Amino acid sequence: MKQGDFLMHYLGIDWANDKHDLCLLADDGRILSQFVITHDLAGFVTLQDHLKTLSDVRINIERSDGLLVDWLVQQGYNLFITPPHILAHRRPTRVKDDKGDAYLLAYLLRLDDRDCRPYSVQSHTVMHLRQLIRAYDHALGEQRRMSNQLIYSLRQYYPAALNLFTKIYTLIGLAFLERYPTPQHAQALSREELEQFLRGHHYAYPGRIDMIYRNLKTPMPLASIQHGHVEYVKLLIPLLRMVFHHKNALIRQIRTLFNAHPEANWWLRFHGTTGPLTPARMLAWIGDDRSRFPTAESLQAVAGTVPVTRRSGKSKSVEFRTACSHTLRSAVDDLARQSMRHSSWARAYFQQQLDNGHSVPRAYRALGNRWLKIIWTLWQSGEMYDELKHIANRSRKGAVLPLAQAV
């Protein structure tokens, strides 16, 4: 391939933690060089030395983040991404080989393969949002993991503690376990002391105090040995408290950063973005680069809301799409579920999917797919979403109307 009067070159980079395998192909497919660089500035300079005499280079790599990707973008290279799960399906032998993967990445790019997606340069705010949301998701995962460990340990020696509050791993639940770490401490607790503790932690449900006290005083068999469980719970309490505070701090940062983006109000107009982080997630994973998704179908495919059709000979199958952005798929699922509470046409559309025999998850996926079509269309024009206008448009096209709108 030629671009203008310049020969094109194609570089495949197999990413690893400490080093990267590279393969450089000529315009006619010849292997010009295969080499390895270290994951540091010296290695990046070595790469630059290899490429500086070439007229034009396209680079294909397995991931879209990290120091190497940042450096390549800063140097102005023409970058493409082929994710690892897609590359795994394209290997001839399905056996992981770093040198072979580097060649395959360059080879696919030279063929202009559709799995080589142009790297989309997003705004600083979007990139910052992505990092904060990833940090929040990690914190949420750690909270779930440690909460499950806390619940398991309490079931071994202190099950009454699990019935006191909606969630024992909230701040008030952790404070109670810290002050009354064993069933013996709970049995010795008076009604007055319980009320004083709850007032001190601004407990908002005084009508439940009798129930809490009864749960604590209900006779239960005592574990013959509990010291190890007690010590582990004591270890988990400050860790869960730290994660709780850090997670809330991340939520505040995400909201502040999202609200500062010029398209924040545009996202908030959609009736499914009422969750605390859903609009920020949608902006982060879709981004603000209009050229990234040339069609609504390309956005829907990346979000995994449309199935994939596989053909082999005379056979054809339509299957659930597993190769997609799972972070975007999760955000779209949140949007679809939340829109059920606020959008009349969304409820009608969801019910129509159920009436057609689809499962609940598939109905939500279909609703999310519909939302993405709307989002992409308005994204291209910059027009704000209008619920009544959309219902009127659906009516003109003969779509199922909400009951309140039906005639």
mmCIF file of C-alpha atoms in Angstrom:
data_model
loop_
_atom_site.group_PDB
_atom_site.id
_atom_site.type_symbol
_atom_site.label_atom_id
_atom_site.label_comp_id
_atom_site.label_asym_id
_atom_site.label_seq_id
_atom_site.Cartn_x
_atom_site.Cartn_y
_atom_site.Cartn_z
ATOM 1 C CA MET A 1 0.000 0.000 0.000
ATOM 2 C CA LYS A 2 1.172 3.515 -0.706
ATOM 3 C CA GLN A 3 0.106 6.720 0.925
ATOM 4 C CA GLY A 4 0.874 9.549 -1.464
ATOM 5 C CA ASP A 5 4.444 8.962 -2.697
ATOM 6 C CA PHE A 6 5.582 7.262 0.525
ATOM 7 C CA LEU A 7 5.861 3.567 1.212
ATOM 8 C CA MET A 8 3.915 2.449 4.240
ATOM 9 C CA HIS A 9 5.468 0.327 6.990
ATOM 10 C CA TYR A 10 3.620 -1.748 9.572
ATOM 11 C CA LEU A 11 4.822 -2.389 13.115
ATOM 12 C CA GLY A 12 3.299 -4.975 15.437
ATOM 13 C CA ILE A 13 3.999 -4.706 19.169
ATOM 14 C CA ASP A 14 3.346 -7.623 21.526
ATOM 15 C CA TRP A 15 2.923 -5.939 24.907
ATOM 16 C CA ALA A 16 4.338 -7.405 28.144
ATOM 17 C CA ASN A 17 5.142 -6.083 31.595
ATOM 18 C CA ASP A 18 8.927 -5.840 31.318
ATOM 19 C CA LYS A 19 9.669 -6.072 27.581
ATOM 20 C CA HIS A 20 7.923 -5.844 24.221
ATOM 21 C CA ASP A 21 8.435 -7.956 21.079
ATOM 22 C CA LEU A 22 8.218 -6.010 17.813
ATOM 23 C CA CYS A 23 7.960 -6.926 14.148
ATOM 24 C CA LEU A 24 8.327 -4.424 11.295
ATOM 25 C CA LEU A 25 6.856 -5.269 7.881
ATOM 26 C CA ALA A 26 7.507 -3.531 4.578
ATOM 27 C CA ASP A 27 4.741 -2.409 2.268
ATOM 28 C CA ASP A 28 5.066 -5.669 0.281
ATOM 29 C CA GLY A 29 4.870 -7.853 3.408
ATOM 30 C CA ARG A 30 8.592 -8.551 3.843
ATOM 31 C CA ILE A 31 9.871 -8.742 7.417
ATOM 32 C CA LEU A 32 12.313 -5.855 7.769
ATOM 33 C CA SER A 33 13.237 -6.478 11.387
ATOM 34 C CA GLN A 34 12.199 -8.277 14.552
ATOM 35 C CA PHE A 35 13.521 -7.013 17.863
ATOM 36 C CA VAL A 36 12.778 -6.604 21.555
ATOM 37 C CA ILE A 37 12.702 -3.418 23.637
ATOM 38 C CA THR A 38 12.627 -2.983 27.393
ATOM 39 C CA HIS A 39 9.711 -1.298 29.137
ATOM 40 C CA ASP A 40 11.580 1.878 30.039
ATOM 41 C CA LEU A 41 12.708 5.107 28.410
ATOM 42 C CA ALA A 42 15.833 3.458 26.989
ATOM 43 C CA GLY A 43 13.666 0.873 25.259
ATOM 44 C CA PHE A 44 11.334 3.539 23.884
ATOM 45 C CA VAL A 45 14.317 5.473 22.491
ATOM 46 C CA THR A 46 15.544 2.257 20.842
ATOM 47 C CA LEU A 47 12.155 1.972 19.147
ATOM 48 C CA GLN A 48 12.355 5.586 18.008
ATOM 49 C CA ASP A 49 15.805 4.953 16.504
ATOM 50 C CA HIS A 50 14.407 2.045 14.472
ATOM 51 C CA LEU A 51 11.555 4.126 13.079
ATOM 52 C CA LYS A 52 13.074 7.580 12.522
ATOM 53 C CA THR A 53 14.395 6.815 9.020
ATOM 54 C CA LEU A 54 11.088 5.382 7.761
ATOM 55 C CA SER A 55 8.746 7.510 5.675
ATOM 56 C CA ASP A 56 5.482 6.415 7.263
ATOM 57 C CA VAL A 57 4.643 3.844 9.934
ATOM 58 C CA ARG A 58 1.419 2.404 11.257
ATOM 59 C CA ILE A 59 1.602 0.654 14.620
ATOM 60 C CA ASN A 60 -0.671 -2.095 15.931
ATOM 61 C CA ILE A 61 -0.593 -2.972 19.645
ATOM 62 C CA GLU A 62 -2.712 -5.093 21.984
ATOM 63 C CA ARG A 63 -3.800 -2.490 24.507
ATOM 64 C CA SER A 64 -4.963 1.111 24.569
ATOM 65 C CA ASP A 65 -3.400 2.283 27.836
ATOM 66 C CA GLY A 66 -0.095 2.252 29.661
ATOM 67 C CA LEU A 67 3.194 4.134 29.424
ATOM 68 C CA LEU A 68 4.168 2.742 26.023
ATOM 69 C CA VAL A 69 0.848 3.753 24.461
ATOM 70 C CA ASP A 70 1.076 7.205 26.070
ATOM 71 C CA TRP A 71 4.580 7.636 24.661
ATOM 72 C CA LEU A 72 3.570 6.495 21.154
ATOM 73 C CA VAL A 73 0.648 8.937 21.133
ATOM 74 C CA GLN A 74 2.868 11.791 22.343
ATOM 75 C CA GLN A 75 5.329 11.054 19.526
ATOM 76 C CA GLY A 76 2.494 11.356 16.997
ATOM 77 C CA TYR A 77 2.546 7.797 15.650
ATOM 78 C CA ASN A 78 -0.462 6.412 13.764
ATOM 79 C CA LEU A 79 -1.721 3.880 16.301
ATOM 80 C CA PHE A 80 -4.158 0.949 16.030
ATOM 81 C CA ILE A 81 -5.473 -1.427 18.691
ATOM 82 C CA THR A 82 -6.209 -5.160 18.370
ATOM 83 C CA PRO A 83 -7.299 -6.394 21.827
ATOM 84 C CA PRO A 84 -5.738 -9.615 23.217
ATOM 85 C CA HIS A 85 -8.993 -11.607 23.186
ATOM 86 C CA ILE A 86 -9.449 -10.849 19.479
ATOM 87 C CA LEU A 87 -5.813 -11.604 18.682
ATOM 88 C CA ALA A 88 -6.170 -14.976 20.429
ATOM 89 C CA HIS A 89 -8.867 -15.980 17.928
ATOM 90 C CA ARG A 90 -6.687 -14.944 14.982
ATOM 91 C CA ARG A 91 -3.628 -17.024 15.909
ATOM 92 C CA PRO A 92 -3.166 -19.930 13.458
ATOM 93 C CA THR A 93 -2.250 -22.382 16.239
ATOM 94 C CA ARG A 94 -3.995 -20.705 19.201
ATOM 95 C CA VAL A 95 -0.655 -20.987 21.027
ATOM 96 C CA LYS A 96 0.678 -17.799 22.612
ATOM 97 C CA ASP A 97 4.034 -16.767 21.158
ATOM 98 C CA ASP A 98 5.358 -13.236 21.684
ATOM 99 C CA LYS A 99 7.398 -13.080 18.487
ATOM 100 C CA GLY A 100 4.570 -14.620 16.461
ATOM 101 C CA ASP A 101 1.996 -12.256 17.974
ATOM 102 C CA ALA A 102 4.104 -9.231 17.017
ATOM 103 C CA TYR A 103 4.212 -10.501 13.416
ATOM 104 C CA LEU A 104 0.464 -11.229 13.420
ATOM 105 C CA LEU A 105 -0.320 -7.712 14.660
ATOM 106 C CA ALA A 106 1.749 -6.179 11.851
ATOM 107 C CA TYR A 107 0.301 -8.628 9.294
ATOM 108 C CA LEU A 108 -3.324 -7.845 10.195
ATOM 109 C CA LEU A 109 -2.639 -4.117 10.036
ATOM 110 C CA ARG A 110 -1.043 -4.462 6.595
ATOM 111 C CA LEU A 111 -4.218 -6.214 5.389
ATOM 112 C CA ASP A 112 -6.297 -3.345 6.786
ATOM 113 C CA ASP A 113 -8.155 -5.931 8.866
ATOM 114 C CA ARG A 114 -11.347 -4.746 10.553
ATOM 115 C CA ASP A 115 -10.095 -6.025 13.919
ATOM 116 C CA CYS A 116 -7.384 -3.329 13.857
ATOM 117 C CA ARG A 117 -9.221 -0.384 15.350
ATOM 118 C CA PRO A 118 -7.778 3.136 15.055
ATOM 119 C CA TYR A 119 -6.699 4.499 18.409
ATOM 120 C CA SER A 120 -9.125 7.201 19.478
ATOM 121 C CA VAL A 121 -7.525 10.228 21.106
ATOM 122 C CA GLN A 122 -9.922 11.409 23.801
ATOM 123 C CA SER A 123 -9.956 14.651 25.752
ATOM 124 C CA HIS A 124 -7.973 14.962 28.972
ATOM 125 C CA THR A 125 -11.218 14.976 30.964
ATOM 126 C CA VAL A 126 -12.392 11.689 29.437
ATOM 127 C CA MET A 127 -9.039 9.999 30.073
ATOM 128 C CA HIS A 128 -9.066 11.306 33.649
ATOM 129 C CA LEU A 129 -12.639 10.025 34.093
ATOM 130 C CA ARG A 130 -11.642 6.573 32.869
ATOM 131 C CA GLN A 131 -8.840 6.349 35.410
ATOM 132 C CA LEU A 132 -11.066 7.471 38.279
ATOM 133 C CA ILE A 133 -13.857 5.069 37.297
ATOM 134 C CA ARG A 134 -11.391 2.183 37.066
ATOM 135 C CA ALA A 135 -10.115 3.112 40.540
ATOM 136 C CA TYR A 136 -13.705 3.213 41.817
ATOM 137 C CA ASP A 137 -14.479 -0.186 40.299
ATOM 138 C CA HIS A 138 -11.351 -1.651 41.910
ATOM 139 C CA ALA A 139 -12.368 -0.163 45.274
ATOM 140 C CA LEU A 140 -15.879 -1.561 44.852
ATOM 141 C CA GLY A 141 -14.443 -4.983 44.057
ATOM 142 C CA GLU A 142 -12.234 -4.882 47.152
ATOM 143 C CA GLN A 143 -15.202 -3.845 49.281
ATOM 144 C CA ARG A 144 -17.239 -6.785 47.991
ATOM 145 C CA ARG A 145 -14.378 -9.227 48.539
ATOM 146 C CA MET A 146 -13.674 -8.138 52.110
ATOM 147 C CA SER A 147 -17.391 -7.834 52.916
ATOM 148 C CA ASN A 148 -17.905 -11.439 51.863
ATOM 149 C CA GLN A 149 -15.013 -12.471 54.090
ATOM 150 C CA LEU A 150 -16.508 -10.492 56.974
ATOM 151 C CA ILE A 151 -19.924 -12.097 56.517
ATOM 152 C CA TYR A 152 -18.392 -15.579 56.326
ATOM 153 C CA SER A 153 -16.416 -15.050 59.544
ATOM 154 C CA LEU A 154 -19.415 -13.650 61.438
ATOM 155 C CA ARG A 155 -21.524 -16.643 60.439
ATOM 156 C CA GLN A 156 -18.995 -18.882 62.159
ATOM 157 C CA TYR A 157 -19.355 -17.323 65.598
ATOM 158 C CA TYR A 158 -21.560 -14.183 65.630
ATOM 159 C CA PRO A 159 -24.572 -14.626 63.265
ATOM 160 C CA ALA A 160 -26.742 -12.225 65.281
ATOM 161 C CA ALA A 161 -24.545 -9.339 64.093
ATOM 162 C CA LEU A 162 -25.657 -9.967 60.501
ATOM 163 C CA ASN A 163 -29.292 -9.152 61.357
ATOM 164 C CA LEU A 164 -28.727 -5.771 62.999
ATOM 165 C CA PHE A 165 -28.361 -3.408 60.032
ATOM 166 C CA THR A 166 -29.177 -3.548 56.339
ATOM 167 C CA LYS A 167 -25.493 -4.173 55.631
ATOM 168 C CA ILE A 168 -23.055 -5.027 58.388
ATOM 169 C CA TYR A 169 -20.145 -3.518 56.421
ATOM 170 C CA THR A 170 -21.558 0.032 56.547
ATOM 171 C CA LEU A 171 -19.889 2.495 58.913
ATOM 172 C CA ILE A 172 -22.386 1.942 61.724
ATOM 173 C CA GLY A 173 -22.110 -1.837 61.368
ATOM 174 C CA LEU A 174 -18.318 -1.698 61.481
ATOM 175 C CA ALA A 175 -18.435 0.602 64.517
ATOM 176 C CA PHE A 176 -20.749 -1.849 66.309
ATOM 177 C CA LEU A 177 -18.405 -4.778 65.624
ATOM 178 C CA GLU A 178 -15.475 -2.707 66.815
ATOM 179 C CA ARG A 179 -17.159 -1.910 70.135
ATOM 180 C CA TYR A 180 -18.938 -5.259 70.616
ATOM 181 C CA PRO A 181 -16.713 -7.803 68.826
ATOM 182 C CA THR A 182 -18.182 -11.021 70.269
ATOM 183 C CA PRO A 183 -21.606 -12.498 71.137
ATOM 184 C CA GLN A 184 -20.646 -12.224 74.793
ATOM 185 C CA HIS A 185 -20.232 -8.460 74.425
ATOM 186 C CA ALA A 186 -23.630 -8.265 72.723
ATOM 187 C CA GLN A 187 -25.327 -10.302 75.464
ATOM 188 C CA ALA A 188 -23.972 -7.923 78.103
ATOM 189 C CA LEU A 189 -25.283 -4.867 76.221
ATOM 190 C CA SER A 190 -28.193 -3.061 77.881
ATOM 191 C CA ARG A 191 -31.063 -1.394 76.030
ATOM 192 C CA GLU A 192 -29.874 2.016 77.228
ATOM 193 C CA GLU A 193 -26.329 1.376 75.982
ATOM 194 C CA LEU A 194 -27.680 0.268 72.595
ATOM 195 C CA GLU A 195 -29.788 3.423 72.248
ATOM 196 C CA GLN A 196 -26.808 5.566 73.236
ATOM 197 C CA PHE A 197 -24.615 3.844 70.632
ATOM 198 C CA LEU A 198 -27.205 4.306 67.880
ATOM 199 C CA ARG A 199 -27.775 7.975 68.736
ATOM 200 C CA GLY A 200 -24.037 8.549 68.690
ATOM 201 C CA HIS A 201 -23.910 7.220 65.139
ATOM 202 C CA HIS A 202 -27.008 9.156 63.993
ATOM 203 C CA TYR A 203 -29.071 6.025 63.381
ATOM 204 C CA ALA A 204 -32.045 7.077 61.252
ATOM 205 C CA TYR A 205 -34.524 4.291 62.096
ATOM 206 C CA PRO A 206 -35.563 4.530 65.765
ATOM 207 C CA GLY A 207 -38.517 2.233 65.097
ATOM 208 C CA ARG A 208 -36.085 -0.636 64.477
ATOM 209 C CA ILE A 209 -34.298 -0.408 67.818
ATOM 210 C CA ASP A 210 -36.592 -2.985 69.450
ATOM 211 C CA MET A 211 -35.887 -5.440 66.639
ATOM 212 C CA ILE A 212 -32.124 -4.885 66.915
ATOM 213 C CA TYR A 213 -32.222 -5.430 70.666
ATOM 214 C CA ARG A 214 -34.260 -8.635 70.295
ATOM 215 C CA ASN A 215 -31.833 -9.989 67.721
ATOM 216 C CA LEU A 216 -28.940 -9.367 70.071
ATOM 217 C CA LYS A 217 -30.679 -11.034 73.004
ATOM 218 C CA THR A 218 -31.978 -14.092 71.135
ATOM 219 C CA PRO A 219 -30.163 -17.113 72.668
ATOM 220 C CA MET A 220 -27.670 -18.667 70.266
ATOM 221 C CA PRO A 221 -25.153 -21.493 70.750
ATOM 222 C CA LEU A 222 -21.615 -20.237 71.250
ATOM 223 C CA ALA A 223 -18.689 -21.372 69.115
ATOM 224 C CA SER A 224 -16.256 -23.527 71.082
ATOM 225 C CA ILE A 225 -13.333 -21.596 69.578
ATOM 226 C CA GLN A 226 -13.797 -18.105 68.136
ATOM 227 C CA HIS A 227 -10.577 -16.206 68.789
ATOM 228 C CA GLY A 228 -9.215 -16.583 65.233
ATOM 229 C CA HIS A 229 -12.459 -15.343 63.690
ATOM 230 C CA VAL A 230 -12.594 -12.400 66.103
ATOM 231 C CA GLU A 231 -9.048 -11.351 65.237
ATOM 232 C CA TYR A 232 -9.730 -11.586 61.506
ATOM 233 C CA VAL A 233 -12.859 -9.439 61.852
ATOM 234 C CA LYS A 234 -10.785 -6.880 63.776
ATOM 235 C CA LEU A 235 -8.352 -6.850 60.839
ATOM 236 C CA LEU A 236 -11.138 -6.343 58.283
ATOM 237 C CA ILE A 237 -12.896 -3.480 60.097
ATOM 238 C CA PRO A 238 -10.314 -0.705 59.455
ATOM 239 C CA LEU A 239 -9.695 -1.973 55.917
ATOM 240 C CA LEU A 240 -13.394 -1.852 55.050
ATOM 241 C CA ARG A 241 -13.741 1.562 56.661
ATOM 242 C CA MET A 242 -10.807 2.885 54.611
ATOM 243 C CA VAL A 243 -12.255 1.472 51.365
ATOM 244 C CA PHE A 244 -15.683 2.936 52.225
ATOM 245 C CA HIS A 245 -14.276 6.459 52.664
ATOM 246 C CA HIS A 246 -11.998 6.209 49.633
ATOM 247 C CA LYS A 247 -14.842 4.938 47.445
ATOM 248 C CA ASN A 248 -17.043 7.878 48.464
ATOM 249 C CA ALA A 249 -14.172 10.283 47.796
ATOM 250 C CA LEU A 250 -13.816 8.799 44.309
ATOM 251 C CA ILE A 251 -17.546 9.266 43.683
ATOM 252 C CA ARG A 252 -17.215 12.959 44.561
ATOM 253 C CA GLN A 253 -14.193 13.354 42.270
ATOM 254 C CA ILE A 254 -15.955 11.576 39.401
ATOM 255 C CA ARG A 255 -19.057 13.745 39.748
ATOM 256 C CA THR A 256 -17.004 16.945 39.900
ATOM 257 C CA LEU A 257 -14.955 15.993 36.844
ATOM 258 C CA PHE A 258 -18.021 14.871 34.890
ATOM 259 C CA ASN A 259 -19.915 18.087 35.654
ATOM 260 C CA ALA A 260 -16.941 20.093 34.353
ATOM 261 C CA HIS A 261 -17.146 18.421 30.925
ATOM 262 C CA PRO A 262 -18.910 20.566 28.279
ATOM 263 C CA GLU A 263 -21.186 17.636 27.324
ATOM 264 C CA ALA A 264 -22.323 16.824 30.889
ATOM 265 C CA ASN A 265 -25.762 18.411 30.519
ATOM 266 C CA TRP A 266 -26.236 16.629 27.196
ATOM 267 C CA TRP A 267 -25.697 13.254 28.891
ATOM 268 C CA LEU A 268 -27.935 14.110 31.836
ATOM 269 C CA ARG A 269 -30.930 14.614 29.541
ATOM 270 C CA PHE A 270 -31.200 10.865 28.913
ATOM 271 C CA HIS A 271 -33.727 9.268 31.235
ATOM 272 C CA GLY A 272 -31.460 6.340 32.040
ATOM 273 C CA THR A 273 -28.598 8.437 33.407
ATOM 274 C CA THR A 274 -30.127 9.074 36.823
ATOM 275 C CA GLY A 275 -27.730 6.785 38.694
ATOM 276 C CA PRO A 276 -24.881 8.390 40.624
ATOM 277 C CA LEU A 277 -22.205 7.335 38.130
ATOM 278 C CA THR A 278 -24.061 6.147 35.020
ATOM 279 C CA PRO A 279 -23.706 9.371 32.967
ATOM 280 C CA ALA A 280 -20.019 9.590 33.870
ATOM 281 C CA ARG A 281 -19.522 5.946 32.855
ATOM 282 C CA MET A 282 -21.246 6.515 29.522
ATOM 283 C CA LEU A 283 -19.092 9.560 28.771
ATOM 284 C CA ALA A 284 -15.914 7.799 29.890
ATOM 285 C CA TRP A 285 -16.352 4.638 27.820
ATOM 286 C CA ILE A 286 -17.955 6.173 24.723
ATOM 287 C CA GLY A 287 -15.736 9.246 24.895
ATOM 288 C CA ASP A 288 -16.060 12.589 23.149
ATOM 289 C CA ASP A 289 -14.323 11.747 19.854
ATOM 290 C CA ARG A 290 -17.116 11.792 17.251
ATOM 291 C CA SER A 291 -14.990 9.964 14.666
ATOM 292 C CA ARG A 292 -14.508 6.895 16.864
ATOM 293 C CA PHE A 293 -17.882 5.390 15.915
ATOM 294 C CA PRO A 294 -18.732 6.121 12.256
ATOM 295 C CA THR A 295 -22.078 4.302 12.559
ATOM 296 C CA ALA A 296 -24.543 3.440 15.306
ATOM 297 C CA GLU A 297 -23.863 -0.228 14.571
ATOM 298 C CA SER A 298 -20.156 0.202 15.348
ATOM 299 C CA LEU A 299 -21.031 1.664 18.763
ATOM 300 C CA GLN A 300 -23.546 -1.114 19.438
ATOM 301 C CA ALA A 301 -20.987 -3.768 18.502
ATOM 302 C CA VAL A 302 -18.348 -2.360 20.846
ATOM 303 C CA ALA A 303 -20.963 -2.222 23.626
ATOM 304 C CA GLY A 304 -21.943 -5.840 22.962
ATOM 305 C CA THR A 305 -25.665 -5.105 22.645
ATOM 306 C CA VAL A 306 -25.997 -6.688 19.193
ATOM 307 C CA PRO A 307 -25.335 -10.376 18.469
ATOM 308 C CA VAL A 308 -22.583 -11.630 16.198
ATOM 309 C CA THR A 309 -23.336 -13.723 13.107
ATOM 310 C CA ARG A 310 -20.971 -16.600 12.369
ATOM 311 C CA ARG A 311 -20.926 -18.321 8.965
ATOM 312 C CA SER A 312 -19.155 -21.536 8.007
ATOM 313 C CA GLY A 313 -19.991 -23.131 4.682
ATOM 314 C CA LYS A 314 -23.767 -23.418 4.481
ATOM 315 C CA SER A 315 -24.311 -22.988 8.205
ATOM 316 C CA LYS A 316 -25.039 -19.713 9.934
ATOM 317 C CA SER A 317 -25.476 -18.984 13.638
ATOM 318 C CA VAL A 318 -26.378 -15.855 15.563
ATOM 319 C CA GLU A 319 -24.637 -15.793 18.936
ATOM 320 C CA PHE A 320 -24.226 -13.623 22.010
ATOM 321 C CA ARG A 321 -21.370 -11.155 21.466
ATOM 322 C CA THR A 322 -18.594 -11.844 23.972
ATOM 323 C CA ALA A 323 -15.843 -9.802 22.286
ATOM 324 C CA CYS A 324 -16.778 -6.278 23.326
ATOM 325 C CA SER A 325 -16.025 -3.534 25.836
ATOM 326 C CA HIS A 326 -17.367 -5.064 29.035
ATOM 327 C CA THR A 327 -17.092 -1.739 30.850
ATOM 328 C CA LEU A 328 -19.302 -0.064 28.245
ATOM 329 C CA ARG A 329 -21.692 -3.031 28.220
ATOM 330 C CA SER A 330 -22.100 -2.702 31.997
ATOM 331 C CA ALA A 331 -22.734 1.050 31.729
ATOM 332 C CA VAL A 332 -25.365 0.522 29.009
ATOM 333 C CA ASP A 333 -27.050 -2.153 31.122
ATOM 334 C CA ASP A 334 -27.229 0.320 34.030
ATOM 335 C CA LEU A 335 -28.716 2.941 31.714
ATOM 336 C CA ALA A 336 -31.359 0.513 30.426
ATOM 337 C CA ARG A 337 -32.404 -0.608 33.908
ATOM 338 C CA GLN A 338 -32.577 2.931 35.292
ATOM 339 C CA SER A 339 -34.547 4.181 32.299
ATOM 340 C CA MET A 340 -37.345 1.756 33.229
ATOM 341 C CA ARG A 341 -38.182 3.976 36.205
ATOM 342 C CA HIS A 342 -38.178 7.258 34.287
ATOM 343 C CA SER A 343 -39.068 6.598 30.643
ATOM 344 C CA SER A 344 -42.540 5.452 29.594
ATOM 345 C CA TRP A 345 -41.488 4.318 26.104
ATOM 346 C CA ALA A 346 -38.587 2.333 27.620
ATOM 347 C CA ARG A 347 -41.008 0.392 29.832
ATOM 348 C CA ALA A 348 -43.266 -0.295 26.843
ATOM 349 C CA TYR A 349 -40.315 -1.381 24.695
ATOM 350 C CA PHE A 350 -39.006 -3.675 27.445
ATOM 351 C CA GLN A 351 -42.433 -5.274 27.893
ATOM 352 C CA GLN A 352 -42.676 -5.776 24.137
ATOM 353 C CA GLN A 353 -39.403 -7.721 24.231
ATOM 354 C CA LEU A 354 -40.763 -9.941 27.012
ATOM 355 C CA ASP A 355 -44.012 -10.463 25.105
ATOM 356 C CA ASN A 356 -41.947 -11.592 22.120
ATOM 357 C CA GLY A 357 -40.535 -14.387 24.263
ATOM 358 C CA HIS A 358 -37.142 -12.901 25.090
ATOM 359 C CA SER A 359 -35.500 -13.434 28.474
ATOM 360 C CA VAL A 360 -35.168 -10.549 30.934
ATOM 361 C CA PRO A 361 -31.398 -10.087 30.289
ATOM 362 C CA ARG A 362 -31.986 -10.104 26.536
ATOM 363 C CA ALA A 363 -34.841 -7.598 26.914
ATOM 364 C CA TYR A 364 -32.554 -5.242 28.853
ATOM 365 C CA ARG A 365 -29.867 -5.718 26.212
ATOM 366 C CA ALA A 366 -32.369 -4.851 23.464
ATOM 367 C CA LEU A 367 -33.433 -1.740 25.376
ATOM 368 C CA GLY A 368 -29.801 -0.720 25.842
ATOM 369 C CA ASN A 369 -29.244 -1.281 22.131
ATOM 370 C CA ARG A 370 -32.160 1.045 21.377
ATOM 371 C CA TRP A 371 -30.743 3.698 23.696
ATOM 372 C CA LEU A 372 -27.373 3.498 21.936
ATOM 373 C CA LYS A 373 -29.038 4.141 18.576
ATOM 374 C CA ILE A 374 -30.685 7.250 20.047
ATOM 375 C CA ILE A 375 -27.459 8.382 21.714
ATOM 376 C CA TRP A 376 -25.409 7.973 18.528
ATOM 377 C CA THR A 377 -27.961 9.829 16.382
ATOM 378 C CA LEU A 378 -28.155 12.787 18.765
ATOM 379 C CA TRP A 379 -24.391 12.645 19.356
ATOM 380 C CA GLN A 380 -23.783 13.334 15.680
ATOM 381 C CA SER A 381 -26.181 16.289 15.541
ATOM 382 C CA GLY A 382 -25.534 17.680 19.029
ATOM 383 C CA GLU A 383 -29.287 17.801 19.661
ATOM 384 C CA MET A 384 -30.550 17.343 23.225
ATOM 385 C CA TYR A 385 -32.697 14.305 24.043
ATOM 386 C CA ASP A 386 -36.416 15.080 24.379
ATOM 387 C CA GLU A 387 -38.605 12.281 25.767
ATOM 388 C CA LEU A 388 -41.893 13.611 24.367
ATOM 389 C CA LYS A 389 -40.369 14.224 20.951
ATOM 390 C CA HIS A 390 -38.982 10.699 20.885
ATOM 391 C CA ILE A 391 -42.371 9.210 21.817
ATOM 392 C CA ALA A 392 -43.989 11.239 19.022
ATOM 393 C CA ASN A 393 -41.383 9.947 16.547
ATOM 394 C CA ARG A 394 -42.043 6.358 17.635
ATOM 395 C CA SER A 395 -45.773 6.926 17.234
ATOM 396 C CA ARG A 396 -45.330 8.111 13.646
ATOM 397 C CA LYS A 397 -43.282 4.989 12.890
ATOM 398 C CA GLY A 398 -45.938 2.697 14.341
ATOM 399 C CA ALA A 399 -43.933 1.597 17.383
ATOM 400 C CA VAL A 400 -45.569 0.301 20.559
ATOM 401 C CA LEU A 401 -46.621 3.289 22.667
ATOM 402 C CA PRO A 402 -46.704 3.653 26.442
ATOM 403 C CA LEU A 403 -50.201 2.957 27.763
ATOM 404 C CA ALA A 404 -50.687 6.591 28.701
ATOM 405 C CA GLN A 405 -49.901 7.612 25.112
ATOM 406 C CA ALA A 406 -51.779 4.862 23.285
ATOM 407 C CA VAL A 407 -54.923 5.710 21.340
#
